[in-house]
Amino acid sequence: MCKTIESPNRLLARRMSGPAAAMACAASLLLAGGADAQLFRPAPTVIENARLITMDGEVIENGSLLILNGRIQRVASGSITAERATKIDAQGMTISPGLIDAWGTLAFVARTSGGNPTERASDAFNGYDMDAITEAWRNGVTAVYLPSIGTPGVNGTGSVMRLDVDRKYNRVGAVAKDEAALHIDLGSSLPPVRRISNYQSVRERLKNAIEYRNARELYFEEELVEYEKKIKERAEKEKKDAEKKEGEKPAPGNMQDGGQPQQGGQQPKEEEIKKPNEPAINRQNEVLLKVIDRELPVRIAADRAEDILNALALKEEFGLTMTIEGGAEAHLVARQLAKAKVPVVLGSMVEDGRDRDAYRGLLEENAAALEAAGVDWTIGSGGPSAFVLFNAQLAASSARGLDSLALVTSHAADLLGLSDHGRLAPGKQADIVFWSGDPRDPASRVERVFMNGQMVFERAKDQGGSQP
Amino acid sequence: MVDRNMKFAQRLLLLAIAGVLSLVVSGGAIAQSESFTIIAERAVMPDGTLRANVAVEVRGGKIERVVDADRISANANVIRLPKGAVLSPGLIDLASSLGVEGSQVEDTKTIDPAVEIREGFDPRAPVLRRALEAGVTAAMLIPAPANIVSGQTFTVRTHPSSAVNGASSLLINVSSGAFDFQQGPTSRAGLLFELRNALKDAKAQPANVKTPMTLAVRGEMPVVIACGTVEEVDSALMLIAEYGLDATLAISDAAIEMVDDLAEAEVPLIYGPLDFNSSRRSLVLPGMLASKGATLGFIGDLPAREPESLRTTAALAVRNGLDAAAARRALTSDAARIAGADDTIGAIREGLSADFVVFSDDPLRLDATVLEVHVAGQRVYAAPHDTHDFGGGAP
């Protein structure tokens, strides 16, 4: 391992897979202009003879991709020549960006205990759950936004995981974005009274966080300053007094008589200057303050229209940056969502035993209504991620003219703020999927998945079991 | 539920108005005339494949001829489907309770062949309209398999104006669902003992006695046998062999252990629903069965699930190895055969009822939408042109 790398993001560096780290090392050597650099310089990969669905508005029928250091360098029609390149013949297969599940519980260990904003969803990802991860690859999924699921109310923060192989620990999972958003569940499945109290408790927590900050500010900006001022004043006074004493010393005649009144005068001044108590650091409130300062967005789980309106009221009251998650009744308040510019991540379109009658309206209509109102939206699986494209197809079917594939690639990346994902374009991460045909045709199969430019899944070697 | 029903009612009314208007405006002669021809870029054939450039001649509500589109003369009464659209037979849900309100369990007797699910059917139930608009034009209603013999199935159209005259099947259940701790049986051995006695009794009846049970043991009335575990599948196959039953098996994913036996027995199978949380073994089973030559039909579990559940089941099976043509057959022609209605519906074939669904694309693609639904030659549904106005969001 090269020890000279100083990554700004240590977590990422730690999770960087062996070969990738080696490549980064080699790259740094190259930059350093070492004589041996040529030896270590990573060779590019050229994938040719592919139908490229770039998601940048065009499909390149006979195209090529140049990949270097895990990133797409070039996208071109025809072939690309590059020195020392490893060539891969895609044999006419279709290549798309890896699918992104904007809301999934893939390889998710468990719900958290809830109520604790410092909990991170990435810690609940089980990188050894190869059954679930292989199933996701098998269906072209390469990244998932994991929510923090706990109890109704404030939960932890969500994370985006890339399904890259961590060769050092022989597991899967690279954090693409940690602490992506704070999760607040408005408890749409709760009975009405509890939903109201839940909403109030969320407001209380945010208010408490503000009070906590006010108390800390009061302490540091006033109480502590006051205290320091007093200490300083006394110190100065003592110094003065001492100097005075010093000055008085040469007059020994006064020593016996004058000593008494002087001491008696000093005693009342020696009252204790009490140090104010510092309000203890509260890490949970610190996270909530990031939310209030808009450094951290919130994801609000809300299905009922009235809960969505409550969410919008929270946004108003506390000035939050917000996304709605679930949104089964979002179509009923589509205009308000559009006006507040709040995006929505819809959940699965096919229910599995959930009592749908509890919510009004059909989910399929939901997508169309959001689209018509101009709400920024996409759809997540709300489950194990593998079939998120099917979810998107069902959603797109009701809002005609929408591209289901865009919903789970470019658009999901945009909505999640993953600027280097979701498209086949220079600079994007080479997380790509080879399909036997159009991804939207269920008869098409995922033939290969490349993460970071390296193959992690190949159908020809897929035993249907749990090995990557 | 009420809200949803109201919505349907409203939509129905709007559609009716729109329908009348369009008839007035664009010469309703086409939709109403006795004889017309539909030309489609692609159509689902009885073998499940997609055929290009198909013309379907309809007369008196029935399919008269299916020919190449270029053989149609220019002056014929022609409806040309939009570009990319696929003409498909109506989809059929097997093991459905569409339009059957309340309990489907009759638990006063453990063997109750006389119960007819058709008696509990309400042809005006709003869920039927929702199914119809999603392209599900027929369903085989089944009594809940809570008894050893739960009664008779019934195949209906989801469009209330016309019922399918399909024959009923007898529903037999060899799974633990039929255990009853008050009346018995409480074990598989007990269940099979009681069932065999009933079948033996029926077999001993003279030929002029025509009860559902006697017809079943003579192979004159089909049976559907619900079986869950491997042992139950085994029992079902044994009973079919012993009594020469004309049977269809309703199976679960446990059947993955019995794929070869099931294929060898040449028994049609009904299976489903699949959803996005289904296990891998559930997902791959249809493909495995079909590759061995088994005939399949799907359960969409309507109306407990949305009607799209039927196509979702098919799409998931295809993504996991089922041949696309076999999947389309399982939604249409093979389903019709299992439902005992293949003499009336389930295929675009001469002599069958003109029950069509016009999809915007291959019905296996989940982004394909239903553009139109025709029943017996009548257009009973057309998707609104502007699907975007839902009137939601009044401040």
Coordinates of C-alpha atoms in Angstrom, one line a residue, chain A residues 135 138-139 331-336 348-353 356-357 359-362 364-365 368-369 371-372 382-384 387 389-400 404 435 438-446 462 464-465, chain B residues 1 3-4 7-8 11 130 274-280 283 303-309 311-312 314-324 362 364-371 383-395:
Chain A
E135 CA -29.9 -10.1 -7.1
R138 CA -28.6 -9.4 -11.8
N139 CA -31.1 -6.6 -12.4
H331 CA -51.0 13.6 -6.0
L332 CA -53.6 15.2 -3.8
V333 CA -51.2 18.0 -2.8
A334 CA -49.1 18.1 -6.0
R335 CA -49.6 21.8 -6.5
Q336 CA -48.4 22.7 -3.0
S348 CA -43.2 0.7 -4.7
M349 CA -46.2 0.6 -7.0
V350 CA -47.3 -2.9 -6.2
E351 CA -48.4 -3.4 -2.7
D352 CA -47.5 -6.5 -0.8
G353 CA -50.2 -7.0 1.8
R356 CA -53.9 0.4 0.5
D357 CA -57.4 1.4 1.3
Y359 CA -54.7 5.9 1.5
R360 CA -56.8 7.6 -1.1
G361 CA -56.1 7.2 -4.8
L362 CA -54.0 4.9 -6.9
E364 CA -50.1 4.9 -10.7
E365 CA -52.0 8.1 -10.9
A368 CA -48.7 11.4 -13.5
A369 CA -50.2 14.0 -11.3
E371 CA -45.4 15.2 -13.4
A372 CA -48.2 17.3 -14.6
G382 CA -39.0 1.0 -1.1
G383 CA -37.7 -2.6 -0.7
P384 CA -34.9 -4.8 -1.8
F387 CA -36.7 -4.4 -9.5
L389 CA -36.7 -0.3 -13.0
F390 CA -40.0 -2.3 -13.1
N391 CA -41.3 0.1 -10.4
A392 CA -40.2 3.0 -12.6
Q393 CA -41.9 1.5 -15.6
L394 CA -45.2 1.2 -13.8
A395 CA -44.9 4.8 -12.7
A396 CA -43.9 6.0 -16.2
S397 CA -46.8 4.2 -17.7
S398 CA -49.3 6.5 -16.2
A399 CA -47.4 9.6 -17.0
R400 CA -47.0 9.2 -20.8
S404 CA -38.6 4.9 -17.0
W435 CA -27.8 -5.8 -21.2
D438 CA -33.2 -2.9 -24.1
P439 CA -33.3 -2.7 -20.3
R440 CA -37.0 -1.9 -20.4
D441 CA -37.8 -5.2 -22.1
P442 CA -38.3 -7.8 -19.4
A443 CA -36.8 -10.4 -21.7
S444 CA -33.5 -8.6 -21.6
R445 CA -30.9 -9.9 -19.3
V446 CA -28.1 -8.2 -17.4
D462 CA -23.8 -16.6 -12.3
G464 CA -27.9 -18.3 -9.1
G465 CA -26.3 -18.6 -5.7
Chain B
M1 CA -62.7 2.3 -0.8
D3 CA -63.6 7.2 -2.5
R4 CA -62.1 5.0 -5.0
K7 CA -63.7 7.9 -8.6
F8 CA -64.5 5.0 -10.9
R11 CA -64.6 8.2 -14.6
R130 CA -60.7 -1.3 -12.5
L274 CA -45.1 -12.5 -7.9
D275 CA -44.0 -9.1 -6.7
F276 CA -40.9 -7.1 -6.2
N277 CA -40.2 -8.8 -2.8
S278 CA -40.6 -12.3 -4.1
S279 CA -37.8 -14.8 -3.3
R280 CA -35.5 -15.9 -6.0
L283 CA -39.1 -15.9 -9.4
P303 CA -58.8 -7.6 -6.2
A304 CA -56.5 -7.8 -3.1
R305 CA -53.8 -6.5 -5.4
E306 CA -53.9 -3.9 -8.2
P307 CA -54.8 -5.5 -11.5
E308 CA -51.3 -4.6 -12.8
S309 CA -50.2 -7.4 -10.5
R311 CA -48.7 -8.3 -15.8
T312 CA -46.1 -7.7 -13.1
A314 CA -45.5 -12.2 -16.0
A315 CA -42.8 -9.6 -16.4
L316 CA -40.9 -10.8 -13.2
A317 CA -41.2 -14.4 -14.5
V318 CA -39.8 -13.3 -17.9
R319 CA -36.9 -11.3 -16.3
N320 CA -36.1 -14.5 -14.4
G321 CA -36.0 -16.9 -17.3
L322 CA -39.6 -17.5 -18.6
D323 CA -39.8 -17.4 -22.3
A324 CA -41.7 -14.3 -23.4
D362 CA -45.8 -5.4 -25.6
L364 CA -45.0 -7.8 -20.9
R365 CA -43.4 -4.3 -20.7
L366 CA -44.6 -2.6 -17.5
D367 CA -44.4 0.8 -19.1
A368 CA -47.0 -0.3 -21.7
T369 CA -50.4 1.2 -21.0
V370 CA -53.9 0.1 -21.9
L371 CA -55.2 2.3 -24.7
A383 CA -57.9 5.7 -22.2
P384 CA -58.4 9.4 -21.8
H385 CA -56.1 11.4 -24.0
D386 CA -54.9 13.6 -21.2
T387 CA -53.9 11.4 -18.4
H388 CA -52.3 14.2 -16.5
D389 CA -55.4 16.0 -15.2
F390 CA -56.3 14.6 -11.9
G391 CA -57.7 17.7 -10.3
G392 CA -55.5 17.2 -7.2
G393 CA -53.9 19.9 -5.2
A394 CA -56.6 22.4 -4.6
P395 CA -55.1 24.7 -2.0

